[in-house]
XYZ file of C-alpha atoms in Angstrom:
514
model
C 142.606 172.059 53.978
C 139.286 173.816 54.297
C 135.997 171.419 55.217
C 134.089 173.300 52.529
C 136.658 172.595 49.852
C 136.862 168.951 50.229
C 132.789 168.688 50.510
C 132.615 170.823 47.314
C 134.827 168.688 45.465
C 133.381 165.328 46.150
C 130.195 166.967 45.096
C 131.334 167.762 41.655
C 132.695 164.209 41.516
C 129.316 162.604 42.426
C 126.399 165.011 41.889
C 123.841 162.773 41.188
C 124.676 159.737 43.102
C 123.338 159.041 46.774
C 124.820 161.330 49.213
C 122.673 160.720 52.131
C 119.770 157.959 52.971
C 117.597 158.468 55.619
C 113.946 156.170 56.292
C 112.031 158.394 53.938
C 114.024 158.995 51.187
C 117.364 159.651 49.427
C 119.347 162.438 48.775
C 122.491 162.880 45.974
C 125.278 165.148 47.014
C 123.671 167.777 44.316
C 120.693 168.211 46.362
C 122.623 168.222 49.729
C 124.850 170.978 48.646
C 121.348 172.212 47.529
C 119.799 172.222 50.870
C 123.452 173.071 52.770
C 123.272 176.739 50.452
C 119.556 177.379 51.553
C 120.345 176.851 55.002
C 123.304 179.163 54.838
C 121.595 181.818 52.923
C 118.674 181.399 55.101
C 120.373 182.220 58.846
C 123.020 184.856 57.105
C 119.315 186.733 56.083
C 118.452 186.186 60.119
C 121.912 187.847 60.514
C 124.691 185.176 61.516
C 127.513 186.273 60.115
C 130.661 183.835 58.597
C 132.855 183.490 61.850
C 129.599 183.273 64.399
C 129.369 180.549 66.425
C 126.311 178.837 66.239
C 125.029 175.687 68.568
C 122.713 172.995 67.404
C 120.560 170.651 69.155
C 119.443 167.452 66.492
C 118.616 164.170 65.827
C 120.499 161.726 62.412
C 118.407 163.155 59.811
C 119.095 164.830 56.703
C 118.480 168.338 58.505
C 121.727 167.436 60.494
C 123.741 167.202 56.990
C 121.818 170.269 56.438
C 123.228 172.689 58.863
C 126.902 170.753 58.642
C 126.991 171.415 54.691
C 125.612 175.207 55.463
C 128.243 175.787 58.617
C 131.607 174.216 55.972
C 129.864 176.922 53.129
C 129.442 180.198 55.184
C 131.812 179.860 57.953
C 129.972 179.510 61.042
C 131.512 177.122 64.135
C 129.734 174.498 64.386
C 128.671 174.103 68.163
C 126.742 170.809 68.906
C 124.873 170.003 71.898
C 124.146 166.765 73.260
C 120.646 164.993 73.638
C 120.711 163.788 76.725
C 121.292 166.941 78.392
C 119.244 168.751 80.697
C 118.276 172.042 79.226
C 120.399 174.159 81.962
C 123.401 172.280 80.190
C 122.608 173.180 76.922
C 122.134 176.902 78.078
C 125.598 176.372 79.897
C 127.338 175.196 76.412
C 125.685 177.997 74.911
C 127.122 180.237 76.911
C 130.263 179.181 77.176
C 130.836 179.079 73.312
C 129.042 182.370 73.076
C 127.169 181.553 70.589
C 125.114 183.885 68.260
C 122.684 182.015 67.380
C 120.504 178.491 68.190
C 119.458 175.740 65.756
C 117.008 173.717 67.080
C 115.002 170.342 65.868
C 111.545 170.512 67.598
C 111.463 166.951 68.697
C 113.300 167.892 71.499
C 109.890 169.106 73.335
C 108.370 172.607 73.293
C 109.584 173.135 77.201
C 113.430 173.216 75.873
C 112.937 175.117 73.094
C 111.332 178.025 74.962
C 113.900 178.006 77.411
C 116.765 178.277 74.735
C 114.491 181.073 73.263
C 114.227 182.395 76.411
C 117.830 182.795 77.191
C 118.927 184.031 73.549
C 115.625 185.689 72.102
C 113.410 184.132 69.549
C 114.742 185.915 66.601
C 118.428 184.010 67.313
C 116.739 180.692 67.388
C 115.673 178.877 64.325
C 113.562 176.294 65.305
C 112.834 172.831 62.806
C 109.929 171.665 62.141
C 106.886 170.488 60.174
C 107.127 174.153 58.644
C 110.973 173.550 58.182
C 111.381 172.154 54.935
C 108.979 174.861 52.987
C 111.020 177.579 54.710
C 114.451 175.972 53.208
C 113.057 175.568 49.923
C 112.094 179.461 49.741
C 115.387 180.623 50.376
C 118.114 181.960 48.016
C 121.063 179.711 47.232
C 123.546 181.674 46.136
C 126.823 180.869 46.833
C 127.858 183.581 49.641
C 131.362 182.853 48.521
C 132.927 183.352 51.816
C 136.812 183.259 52.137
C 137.446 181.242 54.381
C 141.221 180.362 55.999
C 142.699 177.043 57.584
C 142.571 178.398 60.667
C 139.116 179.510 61.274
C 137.685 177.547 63.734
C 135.088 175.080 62.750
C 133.958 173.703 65.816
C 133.607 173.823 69.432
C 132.882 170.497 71.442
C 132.527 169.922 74.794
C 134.558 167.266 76.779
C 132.475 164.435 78.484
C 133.116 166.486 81.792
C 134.403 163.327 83.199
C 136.642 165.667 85.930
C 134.235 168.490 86.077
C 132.384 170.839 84.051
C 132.750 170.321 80.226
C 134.873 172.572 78.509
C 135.115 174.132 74.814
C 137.558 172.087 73.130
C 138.151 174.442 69.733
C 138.869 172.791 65.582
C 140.159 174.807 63.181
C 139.267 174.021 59.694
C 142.710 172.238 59.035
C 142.727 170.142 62.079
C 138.996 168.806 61.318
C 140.187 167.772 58.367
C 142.986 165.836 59.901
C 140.671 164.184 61.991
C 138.719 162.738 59.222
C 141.456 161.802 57.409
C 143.744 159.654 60.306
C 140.264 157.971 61.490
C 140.040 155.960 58.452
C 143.883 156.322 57.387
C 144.461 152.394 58.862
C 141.078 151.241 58.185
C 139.532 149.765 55.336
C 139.496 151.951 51.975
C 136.212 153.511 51.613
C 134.805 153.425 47.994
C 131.772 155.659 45.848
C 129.217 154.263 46.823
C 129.688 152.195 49.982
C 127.389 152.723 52.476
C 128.153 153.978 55.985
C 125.800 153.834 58.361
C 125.388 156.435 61.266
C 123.585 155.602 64.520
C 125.299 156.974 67.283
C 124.732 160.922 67.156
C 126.936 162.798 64.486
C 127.265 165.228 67.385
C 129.950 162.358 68.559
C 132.477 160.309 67.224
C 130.347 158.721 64.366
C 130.707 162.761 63.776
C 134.246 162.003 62.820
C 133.228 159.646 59.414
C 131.044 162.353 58.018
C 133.744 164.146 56.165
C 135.819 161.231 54.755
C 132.766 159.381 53.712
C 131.353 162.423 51.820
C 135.017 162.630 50.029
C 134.925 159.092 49.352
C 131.470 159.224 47.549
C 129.998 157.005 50.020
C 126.129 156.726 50.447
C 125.564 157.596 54.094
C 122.527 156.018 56.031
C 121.292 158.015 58.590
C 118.761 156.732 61.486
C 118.005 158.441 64.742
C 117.141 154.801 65.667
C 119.591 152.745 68.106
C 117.401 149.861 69.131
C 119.656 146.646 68.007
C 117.056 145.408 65.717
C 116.237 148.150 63.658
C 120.424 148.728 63.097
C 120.779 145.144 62.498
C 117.969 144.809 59.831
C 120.003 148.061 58.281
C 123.264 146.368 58.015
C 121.642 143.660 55.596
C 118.707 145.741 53.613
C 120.834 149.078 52.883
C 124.577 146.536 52.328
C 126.480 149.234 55.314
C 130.406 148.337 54.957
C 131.024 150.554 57.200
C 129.837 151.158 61.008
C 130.948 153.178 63.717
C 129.403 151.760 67.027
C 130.264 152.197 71.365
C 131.254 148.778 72.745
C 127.296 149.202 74.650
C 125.820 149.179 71.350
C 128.293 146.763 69.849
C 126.982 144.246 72.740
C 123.283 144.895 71.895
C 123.623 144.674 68.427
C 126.094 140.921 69.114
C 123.385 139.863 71.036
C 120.847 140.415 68.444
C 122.799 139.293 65.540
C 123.587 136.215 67.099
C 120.089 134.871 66.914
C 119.518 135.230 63.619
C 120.685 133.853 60.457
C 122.202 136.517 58.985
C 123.157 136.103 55.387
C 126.931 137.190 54.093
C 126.936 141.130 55.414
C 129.348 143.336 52.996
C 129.992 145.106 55.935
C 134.065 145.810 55.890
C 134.768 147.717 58.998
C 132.960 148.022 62.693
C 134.599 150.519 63.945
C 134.966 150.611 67.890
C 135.769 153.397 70.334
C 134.520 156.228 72.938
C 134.787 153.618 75.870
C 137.092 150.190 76.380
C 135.462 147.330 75.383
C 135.573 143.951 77.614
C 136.914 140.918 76.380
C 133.247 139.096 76.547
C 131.904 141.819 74.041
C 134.510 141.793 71.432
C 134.806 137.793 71.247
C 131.350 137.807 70.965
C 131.471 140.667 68.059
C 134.402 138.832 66.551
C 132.627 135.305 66.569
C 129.237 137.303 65.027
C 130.941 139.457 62.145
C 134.153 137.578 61.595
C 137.749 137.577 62.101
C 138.431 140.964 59.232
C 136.105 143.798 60.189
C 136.659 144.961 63.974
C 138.913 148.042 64.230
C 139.272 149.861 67.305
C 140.153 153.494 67.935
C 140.971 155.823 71.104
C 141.658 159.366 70.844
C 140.263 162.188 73.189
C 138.138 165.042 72.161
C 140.704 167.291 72.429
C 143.190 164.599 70.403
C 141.858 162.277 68.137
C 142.452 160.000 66.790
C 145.787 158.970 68.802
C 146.080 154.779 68.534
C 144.318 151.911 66.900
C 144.260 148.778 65.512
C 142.910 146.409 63.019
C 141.999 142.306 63.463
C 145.460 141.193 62.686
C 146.987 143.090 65.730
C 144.045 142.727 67.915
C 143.427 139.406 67.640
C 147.415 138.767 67.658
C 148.948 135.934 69.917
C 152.174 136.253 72.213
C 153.742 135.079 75.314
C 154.472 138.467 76.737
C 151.489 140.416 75.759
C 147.736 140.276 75.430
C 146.624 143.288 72.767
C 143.124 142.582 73.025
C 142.784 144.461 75.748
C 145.153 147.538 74.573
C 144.172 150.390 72.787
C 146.439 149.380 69.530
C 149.583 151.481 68.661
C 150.057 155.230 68.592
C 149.240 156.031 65.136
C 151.634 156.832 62.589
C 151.549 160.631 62.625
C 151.383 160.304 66.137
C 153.971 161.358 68.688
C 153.177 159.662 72.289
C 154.778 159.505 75.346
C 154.350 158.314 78.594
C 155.231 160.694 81.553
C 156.127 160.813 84.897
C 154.755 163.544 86.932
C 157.154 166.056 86.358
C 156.899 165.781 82.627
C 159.771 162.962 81.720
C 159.087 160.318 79.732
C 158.893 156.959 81.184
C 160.594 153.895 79.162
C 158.467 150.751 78.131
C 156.603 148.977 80.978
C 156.156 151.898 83.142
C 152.801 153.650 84.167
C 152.464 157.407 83.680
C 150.342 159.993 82.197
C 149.958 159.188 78.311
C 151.232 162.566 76.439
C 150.763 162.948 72.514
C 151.022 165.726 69.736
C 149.115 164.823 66.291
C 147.583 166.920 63.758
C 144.039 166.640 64.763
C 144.731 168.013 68.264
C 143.403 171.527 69.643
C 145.058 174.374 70.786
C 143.377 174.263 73.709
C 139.438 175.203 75.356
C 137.647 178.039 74.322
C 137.697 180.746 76.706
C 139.766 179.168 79.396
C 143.131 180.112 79.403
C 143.624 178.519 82.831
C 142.824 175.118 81.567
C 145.014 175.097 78.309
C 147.743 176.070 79.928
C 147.149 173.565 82.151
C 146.820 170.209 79.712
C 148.191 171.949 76.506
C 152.032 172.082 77.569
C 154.862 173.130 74.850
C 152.902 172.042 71.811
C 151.598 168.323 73.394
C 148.453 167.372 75.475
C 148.132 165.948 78.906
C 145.426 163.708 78.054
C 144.662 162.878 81.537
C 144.845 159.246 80.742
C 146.904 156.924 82.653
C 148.375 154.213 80.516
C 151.862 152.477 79.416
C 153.701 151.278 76.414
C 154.606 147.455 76.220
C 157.787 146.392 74.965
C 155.917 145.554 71.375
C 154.322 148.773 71.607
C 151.153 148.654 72.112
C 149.354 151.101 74.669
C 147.559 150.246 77.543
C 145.316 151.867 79.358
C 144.933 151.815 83.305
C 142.641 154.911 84.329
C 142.343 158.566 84.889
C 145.016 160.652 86.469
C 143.357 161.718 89.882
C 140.506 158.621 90.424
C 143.311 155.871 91.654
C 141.530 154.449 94.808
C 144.436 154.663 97.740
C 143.291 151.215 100.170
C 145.223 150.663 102.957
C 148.517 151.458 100.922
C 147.447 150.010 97.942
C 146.996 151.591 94.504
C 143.644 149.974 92.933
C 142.652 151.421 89.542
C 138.851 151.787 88.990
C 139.543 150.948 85.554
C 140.323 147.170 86.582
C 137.424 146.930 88.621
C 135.951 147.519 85.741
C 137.235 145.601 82.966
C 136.880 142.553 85.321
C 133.105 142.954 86.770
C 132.154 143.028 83.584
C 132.988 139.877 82.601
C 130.106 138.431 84.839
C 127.542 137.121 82.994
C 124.243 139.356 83.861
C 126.495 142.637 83.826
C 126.085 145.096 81.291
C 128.102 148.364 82.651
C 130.043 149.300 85.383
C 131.050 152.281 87.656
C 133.754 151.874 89.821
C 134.945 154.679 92.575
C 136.407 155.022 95.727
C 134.716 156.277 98.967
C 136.189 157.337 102.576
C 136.903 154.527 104.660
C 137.639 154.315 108.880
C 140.102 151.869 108.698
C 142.053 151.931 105.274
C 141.599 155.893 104.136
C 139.759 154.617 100.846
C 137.827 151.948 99.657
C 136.425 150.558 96.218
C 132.481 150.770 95.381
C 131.163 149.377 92.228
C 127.922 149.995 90.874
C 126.643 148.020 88.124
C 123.598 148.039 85.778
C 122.568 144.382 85.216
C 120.246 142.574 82.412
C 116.800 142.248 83.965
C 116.384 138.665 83.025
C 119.897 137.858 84.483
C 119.949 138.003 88.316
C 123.624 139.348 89.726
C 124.574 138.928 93.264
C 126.709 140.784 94.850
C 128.582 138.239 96.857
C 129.595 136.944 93.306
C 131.080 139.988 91.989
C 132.620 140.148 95.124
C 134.298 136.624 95.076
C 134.869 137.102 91.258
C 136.839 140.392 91.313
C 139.228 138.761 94.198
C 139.988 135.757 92.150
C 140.521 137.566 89.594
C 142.316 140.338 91.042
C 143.412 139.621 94.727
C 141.173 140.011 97.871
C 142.712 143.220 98.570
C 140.577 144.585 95.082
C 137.129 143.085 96.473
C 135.165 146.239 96.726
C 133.450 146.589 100.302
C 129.792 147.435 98.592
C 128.097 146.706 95.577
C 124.911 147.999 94.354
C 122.746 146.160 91.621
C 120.325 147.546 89.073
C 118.411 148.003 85.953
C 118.747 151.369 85.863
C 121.510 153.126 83.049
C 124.194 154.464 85.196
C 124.683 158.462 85.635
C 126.490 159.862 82.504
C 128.542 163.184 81.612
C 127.505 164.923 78.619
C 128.425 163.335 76.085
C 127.035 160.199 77.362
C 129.899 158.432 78.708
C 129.466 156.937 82.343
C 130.216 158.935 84.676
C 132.338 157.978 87.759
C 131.941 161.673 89.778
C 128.497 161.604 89.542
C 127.886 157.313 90.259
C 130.099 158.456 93.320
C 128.414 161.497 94.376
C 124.678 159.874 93.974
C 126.426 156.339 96.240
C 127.610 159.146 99.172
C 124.149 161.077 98.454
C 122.106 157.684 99.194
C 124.627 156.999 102.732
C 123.460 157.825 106.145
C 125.236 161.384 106.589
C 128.921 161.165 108.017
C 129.344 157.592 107.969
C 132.352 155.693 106.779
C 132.795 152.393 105.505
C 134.050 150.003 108.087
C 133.744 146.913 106.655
């Protein structure tokens, strides 16, 4: 399966119908083939050659189906880099991918995009623009007809960095192409001419839907916009059956809907993943959108997808398990296991590392052997995930290998913390962690950012996380803000750096007593 084969195809199926929507105008999958073979003849003419790895830095626009339609025609791996980022990450993911060349959207402010020229030289950065789209239109497109083989690679992303510095995780062309097709595989069928709507960055998992959308015929809506309002007004005036959305932005947008009276949406699937989702925020989204349309998937970037689940196993009742909280079953082309840490697998009921092999998986980081060797063992991945199987097989997840808090004997998983401080009203994310302590070794510190209209104390998070948990769990300090909580690079919260900017704001060399 090659990415530029299956794009081609759909786009002699559907020429003139709507390929892509964006706020100014639409665009049929003749015109974004179109623009895809500009944008490939116009960087091969700047010299990047099929096989170079080339990082971009964008916003949800058309320009962003630009450069992935020109990448699947001439070969080049795709390297995205992340908004949020500080510029001396970008120039770090650059690096590390050695990339050839830098596309850039100017709204990402003049300073940035003189570094990034700086570091690679102007004539390897091409940089978009108000001059942009008079530059596409003057350039050939001729179909380069590159050969291109299954296992070219056809991307490079880098891992959230959640236990250090994010690394390189490599897609051939066959495995991208597995991705696309076991993320919707259990979902809803998409249809020509459904729309799906993209908010979160295509640089992340909303990434994932571009592909099987496209061979679906689907009409894809594209805003850079994730303010709740403007993607709730979306779902109703452009008819989106089909959403991928954080649990964060799957609150927001709950709390907006809610208020309104929404007519009948035709939306068919919300899907869910990138972070576990609390209890509070999926009732809500189930009580806002209905009992058919909430899907949940977790994968890893360097696996994906591995489990999921539809409304009928989520929202299933039984005496000896509660799925709603689980991260569905392992998938059917799937293998999982749960390990021990010497590499045997554990039976049903028992906590280990969760271990899986599926066609979407890497082969390991980009330039560091050390690391694949280390999580890519005899053809499966060490996800790094604590978890276990229950006896109807559903997986749960408890935390990372490596950030189980140790207190005074006890094992305390940050992940719990968690799950159950965010059930208090007021409390919109949480970062749990543990810090040295005199008398017990280790001890749990949350930090949690809190509506601004909704004032949290900490004595009740306190007193809520022991009733809920024991008093043993009751972290010894919480801290209480507005602010959005330190995140890794691919915007997920970050429990190293909440932990390192706690210690950072402690007098020097003092432990926890109390």
């Amino acid at each position: 399966m090659i990415v530029r084969e299956i794009l081609e195809r759909s786009r002699r199926a559907f020429g003139g119908r709507i390929a892509v929507a964006t706020d100014t105008r639409a665009y049929s999958f003749d015109e974004c083939w179109s623009r895809g073979l500009r944008l490939a003849c116009g960087l091969m003419a700047r010299g990047v050659k099929p096989g170079d790895h080339v990082a971009v830095l964008e916003l949800n626009t058309v320009w962003s189906v630009d450069f992935y339609v020109a990448a699947s025609i001439a070969g080049f791996v795709r390297v995205p880099l992340y908004w949020r980022n500080a510029v001396g990450v970008h120039l770090s993911m650059v690096g590390n991918a050695r990339c050839r060349f830098v596309v850039v959207d100017d709204e990402v402010g003049g300073g940035v995009v003189d570094e990034i020229a700086g570091a690679v030289g102007e004539r390897n950065v091409l940089v978009r623009g108000a001059e942009y789209e008079r530059w596409l239109a003057g350039q050939d497109d001729v179909d380069p007809a590159v050969r291109i083989g299954e296992d070219w690679l056809n991307m490079i992303r880098h891992s959230g960095g959640t236990t250090g510095r994010p690394k390189g995780i490599t897609s051939t062309q066959r495995q991208w192409a597995c991705i696309g097709r076991d993320e919707v595989a259990f979902k809803p069928l998409i249809a020509p001419g459904d729309a799906m709507l993209h908010v979160a960055p295509m640089s992340h998992a909303s990434g994932y839907y571009f592909l099987p959308a496209w061979a679906a015929g689907a009409r894809q809506v594209l805003s850079a916009s994730t303010a709740p309002d403007r993607i709730v007004d979306l779902l109703g005036s452009e008819s989106i059956a089909y959403l991928f959305a954080p649990p964060t932005l799957v609150d927001s947008v709950t709390a907006v809907a809610a208020n309104l009276d929404l007519p009948r949406l035709p939306l068919k699937c919300l899907a869910i993943g990138s972070a576990p989702i609390s209890r509070r925020v999926i009732r809500a989204a189930r009580d806002c959108f209905g009992d058919e349309v909430l899907y949940q998937t977790y994968g890893t970037s360097e696996a994906v997808p591995i489990s999921g689940m539809g409304p009928k196993e989520w929202f299933a009742e039984y005496d000896d398990t509660d799925p709603i909280l689980s991260a569905g079953r392992p998938l059917p082309l799937v293998d999982l296991e749960i390990r021990d840490e010497d590499g045997r697998a554990l039976p049903a009921g028992e906590t280990g590392e969760v271990t899986v092999r599926c066609d979407g998986m890497a082969d390991g980081y980009f330039n560091a052997p050390e690391q694949t060797r280390e999580r890519f063992v005899d053809g499966w991945f060490r996800t790094g995930d604590l978890g276990r199987l229950d006896a109807r097989g559903y997986l749960h997840l408890v935390d990372r290998v490596g950030e189980m808090i140790i207190s005074g004997g006890h094992n305390i998983y940050p992940a719990d913390l968690e799950r159950i401080v965010g059930q208090v009203e007021g409390v919109l994310e949480v970062a749990a962690f543990g810090v040295p302590h005199e008398k017990w070794g280790e001890t749990p510190v949350v930090l949690c950012q809190v509506r601004p209209d909704m004032p949290v104390s900490t004595e009740h998070v306190r007193e809520h996380v022991a009733r809920a948990l024991g008093s043993y769990m009751k972290p010894s300090d919480v801290v209480i803000g507005t602010d959005m909580l330190p995140r890794t690079a691919v915007g997920k919260i970050s429990r190293r750096a909440a932990r390192d900017a706690y210690l950072a704001r402690r007098e020097p060399h003092r432990t926890l007593t109390s």
